[in-house]
mmCIF file of C-alpha atoms and ligand atoms in Angstrom:
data_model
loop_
_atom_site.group_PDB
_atom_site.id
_atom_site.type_symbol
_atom_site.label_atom_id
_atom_site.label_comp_id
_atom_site.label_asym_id
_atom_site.label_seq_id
_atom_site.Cartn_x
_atom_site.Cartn_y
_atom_site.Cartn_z
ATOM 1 C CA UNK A 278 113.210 89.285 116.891
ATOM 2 C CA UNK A 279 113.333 88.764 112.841
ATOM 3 C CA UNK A 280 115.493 91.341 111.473
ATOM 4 C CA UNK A 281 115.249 93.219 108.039
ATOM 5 C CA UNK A 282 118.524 92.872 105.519
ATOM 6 C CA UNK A 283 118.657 95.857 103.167
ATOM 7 C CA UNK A 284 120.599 95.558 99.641
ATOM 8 C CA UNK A 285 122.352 98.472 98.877
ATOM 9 C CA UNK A 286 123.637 97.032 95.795
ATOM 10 C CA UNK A 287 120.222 96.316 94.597
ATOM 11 C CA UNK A 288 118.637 99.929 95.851
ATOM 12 C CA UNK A 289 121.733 101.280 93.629
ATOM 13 C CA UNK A 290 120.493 99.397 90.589
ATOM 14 C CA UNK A 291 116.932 100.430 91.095
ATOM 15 C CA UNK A 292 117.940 104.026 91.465
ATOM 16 C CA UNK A 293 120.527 103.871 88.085
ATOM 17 C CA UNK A 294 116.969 102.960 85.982
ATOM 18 C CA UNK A 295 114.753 105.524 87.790
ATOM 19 C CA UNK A 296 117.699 108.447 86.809
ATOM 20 C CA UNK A 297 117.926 107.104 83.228
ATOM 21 C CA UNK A 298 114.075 107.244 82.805
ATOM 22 C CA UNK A 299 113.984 110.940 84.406
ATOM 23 C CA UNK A 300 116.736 112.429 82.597
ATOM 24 C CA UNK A 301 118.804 113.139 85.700
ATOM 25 C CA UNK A 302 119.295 112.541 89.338
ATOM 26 C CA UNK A 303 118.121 116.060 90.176
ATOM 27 C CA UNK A 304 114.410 115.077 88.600
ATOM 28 C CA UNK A 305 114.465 112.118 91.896
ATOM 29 C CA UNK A 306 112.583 113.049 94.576
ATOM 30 C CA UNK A 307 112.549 109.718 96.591
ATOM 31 C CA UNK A 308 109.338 108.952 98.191
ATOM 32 C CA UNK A 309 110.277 108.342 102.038
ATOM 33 C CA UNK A 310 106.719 108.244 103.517
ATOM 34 C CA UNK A 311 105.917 105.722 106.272
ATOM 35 C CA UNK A 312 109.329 104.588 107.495
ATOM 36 C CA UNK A 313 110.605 104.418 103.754
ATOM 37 C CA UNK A 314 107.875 102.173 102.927
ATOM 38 C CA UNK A 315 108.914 99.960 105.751
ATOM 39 C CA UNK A 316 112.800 99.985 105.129
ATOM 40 C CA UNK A 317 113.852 102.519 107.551
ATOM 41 C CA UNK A 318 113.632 105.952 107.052
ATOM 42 C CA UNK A 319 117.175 107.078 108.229
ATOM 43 C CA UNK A 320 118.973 104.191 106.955
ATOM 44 C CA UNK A 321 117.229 105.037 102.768
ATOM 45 C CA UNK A 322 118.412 108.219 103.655
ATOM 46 C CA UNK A 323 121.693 107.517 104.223
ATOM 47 C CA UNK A 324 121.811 105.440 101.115
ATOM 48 C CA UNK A 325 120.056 107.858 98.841
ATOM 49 C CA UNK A 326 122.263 110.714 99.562
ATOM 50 C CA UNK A 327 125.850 108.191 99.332
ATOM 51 C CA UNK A 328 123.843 107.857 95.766
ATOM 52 C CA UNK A 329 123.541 112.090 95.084
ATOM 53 C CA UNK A 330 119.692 111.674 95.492
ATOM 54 C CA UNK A 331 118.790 115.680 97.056
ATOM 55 C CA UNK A 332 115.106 115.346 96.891
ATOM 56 C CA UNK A 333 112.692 113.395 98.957
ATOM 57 C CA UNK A 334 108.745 113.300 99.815
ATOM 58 C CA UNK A 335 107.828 112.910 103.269
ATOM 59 C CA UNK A 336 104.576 112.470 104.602
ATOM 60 C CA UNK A 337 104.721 114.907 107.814
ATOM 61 C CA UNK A 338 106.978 117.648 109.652
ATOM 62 C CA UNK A 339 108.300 115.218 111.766
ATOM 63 C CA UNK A 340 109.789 112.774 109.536
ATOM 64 C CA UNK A 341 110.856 115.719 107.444
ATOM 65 C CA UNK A 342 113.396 116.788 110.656
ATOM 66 C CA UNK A 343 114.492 113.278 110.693
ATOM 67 C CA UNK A 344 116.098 113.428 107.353
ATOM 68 C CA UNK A 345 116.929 116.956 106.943
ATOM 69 C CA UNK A 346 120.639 117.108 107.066
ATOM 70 C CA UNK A 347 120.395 114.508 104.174
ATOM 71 C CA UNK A 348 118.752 116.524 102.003
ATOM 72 C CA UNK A 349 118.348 119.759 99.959
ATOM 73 C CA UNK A 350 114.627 119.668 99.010
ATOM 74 C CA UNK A 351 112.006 117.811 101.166
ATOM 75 C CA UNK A 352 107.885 118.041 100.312
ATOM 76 C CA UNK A 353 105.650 117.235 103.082
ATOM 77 C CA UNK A 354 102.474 115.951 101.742
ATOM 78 C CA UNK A 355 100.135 116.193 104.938
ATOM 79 C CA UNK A 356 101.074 118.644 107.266
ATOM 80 C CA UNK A 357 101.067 122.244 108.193
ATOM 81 C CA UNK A 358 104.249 123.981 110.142
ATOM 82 C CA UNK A 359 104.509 126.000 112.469
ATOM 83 C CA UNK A 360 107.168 128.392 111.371
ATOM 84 C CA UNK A 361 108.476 128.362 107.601
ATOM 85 C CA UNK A 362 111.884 126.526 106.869
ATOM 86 C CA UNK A 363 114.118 127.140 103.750
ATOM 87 C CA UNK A 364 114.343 123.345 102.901
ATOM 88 C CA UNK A 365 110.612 122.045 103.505
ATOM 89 C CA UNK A 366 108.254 122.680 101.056
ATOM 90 C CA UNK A 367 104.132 121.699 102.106
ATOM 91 C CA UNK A 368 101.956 120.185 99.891
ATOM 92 C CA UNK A 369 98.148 122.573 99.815
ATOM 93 C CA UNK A 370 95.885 119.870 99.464
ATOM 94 C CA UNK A 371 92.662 121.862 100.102
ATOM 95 C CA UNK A 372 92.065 125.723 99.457
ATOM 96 C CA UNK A 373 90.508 126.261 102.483
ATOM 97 C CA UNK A 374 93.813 125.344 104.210
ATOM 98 C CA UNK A 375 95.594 128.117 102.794
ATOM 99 C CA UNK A 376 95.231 130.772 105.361
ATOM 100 C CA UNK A 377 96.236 127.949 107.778
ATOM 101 C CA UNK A 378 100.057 128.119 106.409
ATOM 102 C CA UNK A 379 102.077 130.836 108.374
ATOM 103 C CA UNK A 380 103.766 133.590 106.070
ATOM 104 C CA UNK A 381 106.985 132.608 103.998
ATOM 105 C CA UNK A 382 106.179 128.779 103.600
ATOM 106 C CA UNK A 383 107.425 127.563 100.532
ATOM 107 C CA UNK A 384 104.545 125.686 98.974
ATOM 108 C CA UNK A 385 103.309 123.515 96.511
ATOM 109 C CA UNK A 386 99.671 123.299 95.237
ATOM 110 C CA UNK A 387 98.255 119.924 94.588
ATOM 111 C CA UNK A 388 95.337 120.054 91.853
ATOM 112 C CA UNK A 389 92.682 117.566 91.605
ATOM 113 C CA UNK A 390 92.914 116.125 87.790
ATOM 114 C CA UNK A 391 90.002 113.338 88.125
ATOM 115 C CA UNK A 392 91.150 111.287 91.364
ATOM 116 C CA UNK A 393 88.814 112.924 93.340
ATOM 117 C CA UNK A 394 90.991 112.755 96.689
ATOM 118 C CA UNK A 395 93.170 115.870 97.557
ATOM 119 C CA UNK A 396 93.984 118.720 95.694
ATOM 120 C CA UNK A 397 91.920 121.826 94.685
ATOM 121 C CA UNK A 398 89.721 121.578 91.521
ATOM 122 C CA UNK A 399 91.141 122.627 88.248
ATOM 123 C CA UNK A 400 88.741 125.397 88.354
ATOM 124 C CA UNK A 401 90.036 126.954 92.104
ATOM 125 C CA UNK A 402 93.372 127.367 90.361
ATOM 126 C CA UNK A 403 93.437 131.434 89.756
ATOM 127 C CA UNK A 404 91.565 131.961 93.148
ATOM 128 C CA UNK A 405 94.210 129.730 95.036
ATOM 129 C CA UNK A 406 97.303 131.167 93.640
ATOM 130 C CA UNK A 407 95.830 134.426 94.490
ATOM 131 C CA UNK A 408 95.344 133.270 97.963
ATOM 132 C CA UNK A 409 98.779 132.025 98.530
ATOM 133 C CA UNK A 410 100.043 135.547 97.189
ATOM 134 C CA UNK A 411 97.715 137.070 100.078
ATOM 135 C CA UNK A 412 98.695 134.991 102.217
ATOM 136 C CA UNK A 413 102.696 135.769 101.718
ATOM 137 C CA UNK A 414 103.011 131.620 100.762
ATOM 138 C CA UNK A 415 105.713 131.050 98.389
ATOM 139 C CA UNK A 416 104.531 128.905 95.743
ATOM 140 C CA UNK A 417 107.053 126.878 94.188
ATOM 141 C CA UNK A 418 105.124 124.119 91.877
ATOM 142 C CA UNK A 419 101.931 122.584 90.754
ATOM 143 C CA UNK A 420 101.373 118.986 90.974
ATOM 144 C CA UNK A 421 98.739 116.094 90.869
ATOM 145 C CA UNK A 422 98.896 112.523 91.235
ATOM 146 C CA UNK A 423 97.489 109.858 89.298
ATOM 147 C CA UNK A 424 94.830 107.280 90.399
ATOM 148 C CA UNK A 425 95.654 104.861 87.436
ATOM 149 C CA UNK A 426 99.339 104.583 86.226
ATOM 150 C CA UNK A 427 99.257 101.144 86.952
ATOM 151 C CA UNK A 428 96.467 100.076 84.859
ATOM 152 C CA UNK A 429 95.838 99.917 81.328
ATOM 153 C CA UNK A 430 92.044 101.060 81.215
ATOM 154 C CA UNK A 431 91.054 104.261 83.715
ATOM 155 C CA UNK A 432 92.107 108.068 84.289
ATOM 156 C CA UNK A 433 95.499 107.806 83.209
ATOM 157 C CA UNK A 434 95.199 109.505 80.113
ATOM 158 C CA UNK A 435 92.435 111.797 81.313
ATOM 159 C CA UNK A 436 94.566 112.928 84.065
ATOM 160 C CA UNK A 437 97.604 113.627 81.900
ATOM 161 C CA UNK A 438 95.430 116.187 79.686
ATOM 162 C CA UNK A 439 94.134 117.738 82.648
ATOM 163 C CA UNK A 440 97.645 118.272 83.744
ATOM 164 C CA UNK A 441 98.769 119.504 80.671
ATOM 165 C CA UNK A 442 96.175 122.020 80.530
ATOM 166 C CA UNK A 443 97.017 123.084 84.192
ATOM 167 C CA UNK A 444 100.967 123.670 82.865
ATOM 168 C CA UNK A 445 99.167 126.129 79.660
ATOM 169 C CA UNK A 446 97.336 128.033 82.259
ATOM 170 C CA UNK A 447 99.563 128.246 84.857
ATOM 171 C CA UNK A 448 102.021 131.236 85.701
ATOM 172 C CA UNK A 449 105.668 131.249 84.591
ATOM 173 C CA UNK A 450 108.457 130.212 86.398
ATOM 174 C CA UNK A 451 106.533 127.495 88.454
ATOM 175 C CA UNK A 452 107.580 124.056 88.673
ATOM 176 C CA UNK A 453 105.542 120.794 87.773
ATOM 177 C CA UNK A 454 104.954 117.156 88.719
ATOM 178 C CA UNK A 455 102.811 114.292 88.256
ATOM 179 C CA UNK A 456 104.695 110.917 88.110
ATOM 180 C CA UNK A 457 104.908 108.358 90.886
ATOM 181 C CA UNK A 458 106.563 104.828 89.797
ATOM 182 C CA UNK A 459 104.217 103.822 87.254
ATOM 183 C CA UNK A 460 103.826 106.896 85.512
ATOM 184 C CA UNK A 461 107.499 107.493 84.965
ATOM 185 C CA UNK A 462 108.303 104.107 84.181
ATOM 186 C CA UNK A 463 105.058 103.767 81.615
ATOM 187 C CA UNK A 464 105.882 107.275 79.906
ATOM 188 C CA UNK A 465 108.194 107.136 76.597
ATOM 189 C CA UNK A 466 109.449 110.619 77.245
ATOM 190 C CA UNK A 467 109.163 112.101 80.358
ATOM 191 C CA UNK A 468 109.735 116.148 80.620
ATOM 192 C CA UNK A 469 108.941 117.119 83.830
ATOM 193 C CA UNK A 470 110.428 118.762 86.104
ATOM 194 C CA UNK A 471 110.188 115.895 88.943
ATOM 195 C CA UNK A 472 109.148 112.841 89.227
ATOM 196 C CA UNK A 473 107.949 110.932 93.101
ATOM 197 C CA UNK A 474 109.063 108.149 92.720
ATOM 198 C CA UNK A 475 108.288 105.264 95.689
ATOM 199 C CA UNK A 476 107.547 101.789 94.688
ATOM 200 C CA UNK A 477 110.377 101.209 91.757
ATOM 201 C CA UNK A 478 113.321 102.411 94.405
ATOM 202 C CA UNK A 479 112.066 99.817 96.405
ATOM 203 C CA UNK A 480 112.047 97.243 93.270
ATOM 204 C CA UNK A 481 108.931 96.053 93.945
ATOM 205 C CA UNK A 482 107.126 97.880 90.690
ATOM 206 C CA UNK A 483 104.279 95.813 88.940
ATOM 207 C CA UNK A 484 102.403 96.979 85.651
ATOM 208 C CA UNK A 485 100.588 95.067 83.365
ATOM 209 C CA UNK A 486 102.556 93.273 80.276
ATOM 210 C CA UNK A 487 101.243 95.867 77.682
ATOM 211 C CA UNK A 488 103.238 98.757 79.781
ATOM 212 C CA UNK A 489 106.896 97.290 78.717
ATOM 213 C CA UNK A 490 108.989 99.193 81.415
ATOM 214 C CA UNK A 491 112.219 98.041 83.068
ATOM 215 C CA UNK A 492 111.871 95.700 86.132
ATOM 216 C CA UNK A 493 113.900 96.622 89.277
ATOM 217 C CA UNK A 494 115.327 94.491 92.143
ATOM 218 C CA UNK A 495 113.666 94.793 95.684
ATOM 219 C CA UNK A 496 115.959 95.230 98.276
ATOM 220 C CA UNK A 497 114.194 94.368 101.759
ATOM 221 C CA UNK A 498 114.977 90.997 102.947
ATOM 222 C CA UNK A 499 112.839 89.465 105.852
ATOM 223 C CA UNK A 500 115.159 87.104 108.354
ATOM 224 C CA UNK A 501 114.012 85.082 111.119
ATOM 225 C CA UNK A 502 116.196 82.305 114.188
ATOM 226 C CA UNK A 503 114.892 79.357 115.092
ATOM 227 C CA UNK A 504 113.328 79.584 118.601
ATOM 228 C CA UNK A 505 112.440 75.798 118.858
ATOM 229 C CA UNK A 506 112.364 72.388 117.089
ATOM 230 C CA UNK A 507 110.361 69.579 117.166
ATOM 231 C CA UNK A 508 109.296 66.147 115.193
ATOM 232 C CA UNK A 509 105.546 65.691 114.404
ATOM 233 C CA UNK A 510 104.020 62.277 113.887
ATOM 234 C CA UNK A 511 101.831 61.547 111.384
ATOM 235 C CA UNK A 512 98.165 63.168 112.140
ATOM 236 C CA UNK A 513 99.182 65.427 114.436
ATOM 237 C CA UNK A 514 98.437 69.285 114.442
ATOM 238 C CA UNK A 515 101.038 72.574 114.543
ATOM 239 C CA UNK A 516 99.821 75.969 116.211
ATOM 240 C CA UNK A 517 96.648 77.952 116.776
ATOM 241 C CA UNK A 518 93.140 76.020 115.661
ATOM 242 C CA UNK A 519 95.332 72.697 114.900
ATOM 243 C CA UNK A 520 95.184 73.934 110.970
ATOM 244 C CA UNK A 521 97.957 72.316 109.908
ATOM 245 C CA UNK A 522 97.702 68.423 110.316
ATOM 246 C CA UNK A 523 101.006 66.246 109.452
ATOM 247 C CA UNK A 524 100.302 63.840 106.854
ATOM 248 C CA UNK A 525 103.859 61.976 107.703
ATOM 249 C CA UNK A 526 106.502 62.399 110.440
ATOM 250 C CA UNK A 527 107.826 65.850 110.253
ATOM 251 C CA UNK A 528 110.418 68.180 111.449
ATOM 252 C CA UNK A 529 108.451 71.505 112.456
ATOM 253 C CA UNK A 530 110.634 74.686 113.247
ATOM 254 C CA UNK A 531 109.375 77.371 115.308
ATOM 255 C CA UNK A 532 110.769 81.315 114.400
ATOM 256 C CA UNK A 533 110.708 84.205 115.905
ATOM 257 C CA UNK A 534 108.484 86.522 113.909
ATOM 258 C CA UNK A 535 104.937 86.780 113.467
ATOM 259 C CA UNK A 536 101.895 89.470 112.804
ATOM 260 C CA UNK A 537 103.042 91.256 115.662
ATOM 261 C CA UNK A 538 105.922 92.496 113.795
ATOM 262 C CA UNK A 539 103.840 92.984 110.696
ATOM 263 C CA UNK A 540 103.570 89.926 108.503
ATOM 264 C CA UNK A 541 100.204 89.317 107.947
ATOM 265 C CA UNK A 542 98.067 87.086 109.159
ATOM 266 C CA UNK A 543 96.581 86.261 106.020
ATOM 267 C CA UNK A 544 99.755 84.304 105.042
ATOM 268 C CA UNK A 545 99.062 81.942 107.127
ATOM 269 C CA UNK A 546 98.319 77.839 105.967
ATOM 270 C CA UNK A 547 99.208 78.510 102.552
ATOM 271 C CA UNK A 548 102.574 80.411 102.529
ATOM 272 C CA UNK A 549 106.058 79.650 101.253
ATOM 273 C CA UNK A 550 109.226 81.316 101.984
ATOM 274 C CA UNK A 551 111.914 82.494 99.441
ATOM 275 C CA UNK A 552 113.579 79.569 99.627
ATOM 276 C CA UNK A 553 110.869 77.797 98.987
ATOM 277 C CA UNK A 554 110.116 76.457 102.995
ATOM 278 C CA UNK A 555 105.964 75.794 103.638
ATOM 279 C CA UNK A 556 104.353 77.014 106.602
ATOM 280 C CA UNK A 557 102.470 74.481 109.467
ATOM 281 C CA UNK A 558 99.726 76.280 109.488
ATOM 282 C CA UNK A 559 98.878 79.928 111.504
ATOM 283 C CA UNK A 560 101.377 83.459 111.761
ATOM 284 C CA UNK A 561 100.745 83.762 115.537
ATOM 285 C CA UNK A 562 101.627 87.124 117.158
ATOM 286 C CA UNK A 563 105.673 86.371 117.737
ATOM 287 C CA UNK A 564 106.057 82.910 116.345
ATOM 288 C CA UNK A 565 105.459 81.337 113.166
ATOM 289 C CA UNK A 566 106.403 77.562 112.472
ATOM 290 C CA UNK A 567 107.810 75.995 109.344
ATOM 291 C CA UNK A 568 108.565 73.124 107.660
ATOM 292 C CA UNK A 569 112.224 73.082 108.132
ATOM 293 C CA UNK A 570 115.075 72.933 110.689
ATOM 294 C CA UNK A 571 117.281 75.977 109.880
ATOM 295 C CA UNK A 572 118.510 77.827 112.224
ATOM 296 C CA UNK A 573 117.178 80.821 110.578
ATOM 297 C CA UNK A 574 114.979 81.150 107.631
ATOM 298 C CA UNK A 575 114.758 83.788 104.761
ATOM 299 C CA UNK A 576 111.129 84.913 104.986
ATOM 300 C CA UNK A 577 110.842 86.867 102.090
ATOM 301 C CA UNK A 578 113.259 88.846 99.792
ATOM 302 C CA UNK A 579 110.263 89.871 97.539
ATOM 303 C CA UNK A 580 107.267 91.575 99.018
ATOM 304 C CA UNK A 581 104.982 91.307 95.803
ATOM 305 C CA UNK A 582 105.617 86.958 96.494
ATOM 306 C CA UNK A 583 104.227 87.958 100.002
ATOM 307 C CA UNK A 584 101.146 89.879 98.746
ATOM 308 C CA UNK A 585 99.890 87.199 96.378
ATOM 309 C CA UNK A 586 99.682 85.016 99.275
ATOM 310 C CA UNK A 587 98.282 87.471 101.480
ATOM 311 C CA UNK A 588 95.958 88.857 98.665
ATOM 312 C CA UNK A 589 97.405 92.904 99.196
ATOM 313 C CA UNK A 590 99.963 95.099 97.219
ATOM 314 C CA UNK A 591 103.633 95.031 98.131
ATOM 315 C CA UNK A 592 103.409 98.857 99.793
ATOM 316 C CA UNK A 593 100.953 96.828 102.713
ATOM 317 C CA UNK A 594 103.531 94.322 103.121
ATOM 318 C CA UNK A 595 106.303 95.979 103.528
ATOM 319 C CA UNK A 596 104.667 99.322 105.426
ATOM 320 C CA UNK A 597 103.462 96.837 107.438
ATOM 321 C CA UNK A 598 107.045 96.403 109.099
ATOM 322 C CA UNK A 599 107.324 97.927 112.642
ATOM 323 C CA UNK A 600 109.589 100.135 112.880
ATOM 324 C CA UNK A 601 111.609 98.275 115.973
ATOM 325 C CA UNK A 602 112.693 95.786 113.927
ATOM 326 C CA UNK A 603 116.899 96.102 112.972
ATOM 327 C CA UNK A 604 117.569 97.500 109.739
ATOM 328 C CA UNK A 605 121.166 95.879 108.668
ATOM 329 C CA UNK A 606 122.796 97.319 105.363
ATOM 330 C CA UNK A 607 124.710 94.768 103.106
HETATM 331 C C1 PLP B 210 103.054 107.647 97.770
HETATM 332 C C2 PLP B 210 103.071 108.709 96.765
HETATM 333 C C3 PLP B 210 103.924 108.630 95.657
HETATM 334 C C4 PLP B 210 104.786 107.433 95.343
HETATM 335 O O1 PLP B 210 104.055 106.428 94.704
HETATM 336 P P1 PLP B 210 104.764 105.085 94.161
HETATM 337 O O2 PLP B 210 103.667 104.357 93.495
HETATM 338 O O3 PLP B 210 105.262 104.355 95.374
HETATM 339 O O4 PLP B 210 105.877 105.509 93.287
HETATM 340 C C5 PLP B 210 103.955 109.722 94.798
HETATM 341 N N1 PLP B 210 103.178 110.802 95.012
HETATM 342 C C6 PLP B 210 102.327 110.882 96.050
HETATM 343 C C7 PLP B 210 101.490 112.096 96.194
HETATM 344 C C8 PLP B 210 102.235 109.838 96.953
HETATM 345 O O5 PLP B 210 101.364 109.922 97.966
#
């Protein structure tokens, strides 16, 4: 079994430049969604509230529960409850879900402001806040999320004006949010009243040059024992469909991790490890062999060098991460 090293010093760091860009720590709601992006949902939370982070974004009830006693605010973006709770909000992503909510839920109502994938449309606004009156909802905020923050050209600005004419028309006293990562880190002055931020806790932010923004550190590490070793001779092939051939005698190291756990596939033939340690050829399901006779290897500490090679984002890589494997905090 590979297991997964977690910097706390580094998550610290990353979290020190998300406060200073949104004013305070109270503006932080950490994004926990899918097993912390791979990290390990209870063991972020741990860390986040040893930090003072209160807020977090889940995607469902159930990993809501998980983290509840480490938290004062948690918004579910996908779900629907049962009975109403005083800490988790819900995310309305659809006005025809509205009368699906049971009385007293504290909500928050998600407006579509060009992405064109949840939320009501700018237009449903006064019918929808009506409804959630009806209903006996308790709506706490109006939010959006945006389909470009990480690129130059698209919706980005688009999408802010929308939002900002969503805050003129929208009744007092009610909360607002739009930022993920990108967005907060791009924006010169942000003045909201949260920001959702996933990606950048986990340092593994990436905009384009022309955004200047402050690069984090990424704090999953990928570690992996040596099940086996062997010498190749010259000609010779290593693993599933012989891809890798041995141009001279070589030492090839079998370890104890492959796509089974959740590195991909497409890394294989072409990848090389943190420390700089080429592949022989395919990721099988458990084993993957290298070029190297350690007795255990550093896969990755960087999950954007692991998406190059795969061709993906850093959020596949690392959500990719079963949840089985340990989580150790150093
Ligand atoms: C996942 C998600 C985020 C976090 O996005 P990052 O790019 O990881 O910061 C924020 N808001 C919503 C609605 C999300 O689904």
């Amino acid at each position: 079994m590979p297991i997964i090293q977690l910097s706390k010093s580094n998550f610290f760091y990353n979290l020190d430049s998300i406060v200073k860009k949104s004013g305070s720590v109270e503006k932080v709601a950490l994004v926990l969604k899918d097993n912390a992006y791979g990290h390990g949902l209870c063991e972020v939370a741990k860390m986040a509230q040893e930090y003072g982070i209160s807020r977090a974004v889940v995607r469902s009830f159930v990993e809501a529960q998980e983290i509840e006693k480490y938290f004062e605010y948690i918004l579910v973006l996908a779900d629907i409850p049962d009975t109403p709770s005083s800490k988790i909000r819900y995310a309305i992503n659809d006005i025809k879900n509205i009368s699906k909510f049971p009385k007293g839920t504290l909500v928050e109502l998600k407006v579509n402001t060009a992405m064109n994938r949840n939320g009501i449309s700018m237009s449903e606004i006064d019918e929808s806040i009506n409804a959630i009156k009806n209903q006996g909802l308790v709506l706490e905020a109006l939010f959006t999320h945006h389909s470009c923050a990480d690129e130059v050209d698209g919706n980005y600005e688009l999408q802010k004006e929308n939002f900002e004419k969503i805050k003129k028309i929208a009744p007092k006293g009610i909360r607002f949010h739009s930022c993920n990562s990108a967005a907060l880190f791009r924006e010169e002055n942000f003045s909201e009243d949260m920001a959702r931020v996933g990606i950048a806790a986990y340092g593994c932010l990436e905009l384009p040059q022309e955004l200047d923004y402050v690069s984090q550190k990424p704090i999953l590490s990928l570690i992996s024992k040596k099940l086996s070793s062997r010498l190749v001779q010259k000609g010779e092939s290593v693993g599933y469909g012989a891809t890798f051939i041995a141009k001279e005698e070589v030492v090839v190291s079998n370890y104890d991790f492959g796509y089974g756990d959740g590195f991909l596939r497409s890394c294989s033939n072409n990848y090389k490890t943190s420390q700089d340690v080429a592949i022989a050829g395919r990721i099988s399901m458990d084993n993957s062999s290298f070029l190297s006779d350690l007795d255990s290897l550093e896969i990755f500490n960087d999950a954007r060098v692991v998406a190059k090679s795969a061709g993906t984002i850093s959020y596949e890589v690392l959500t990719s991460l079963k949840s089985y494997i340990k989580r150790e905090i150093i």
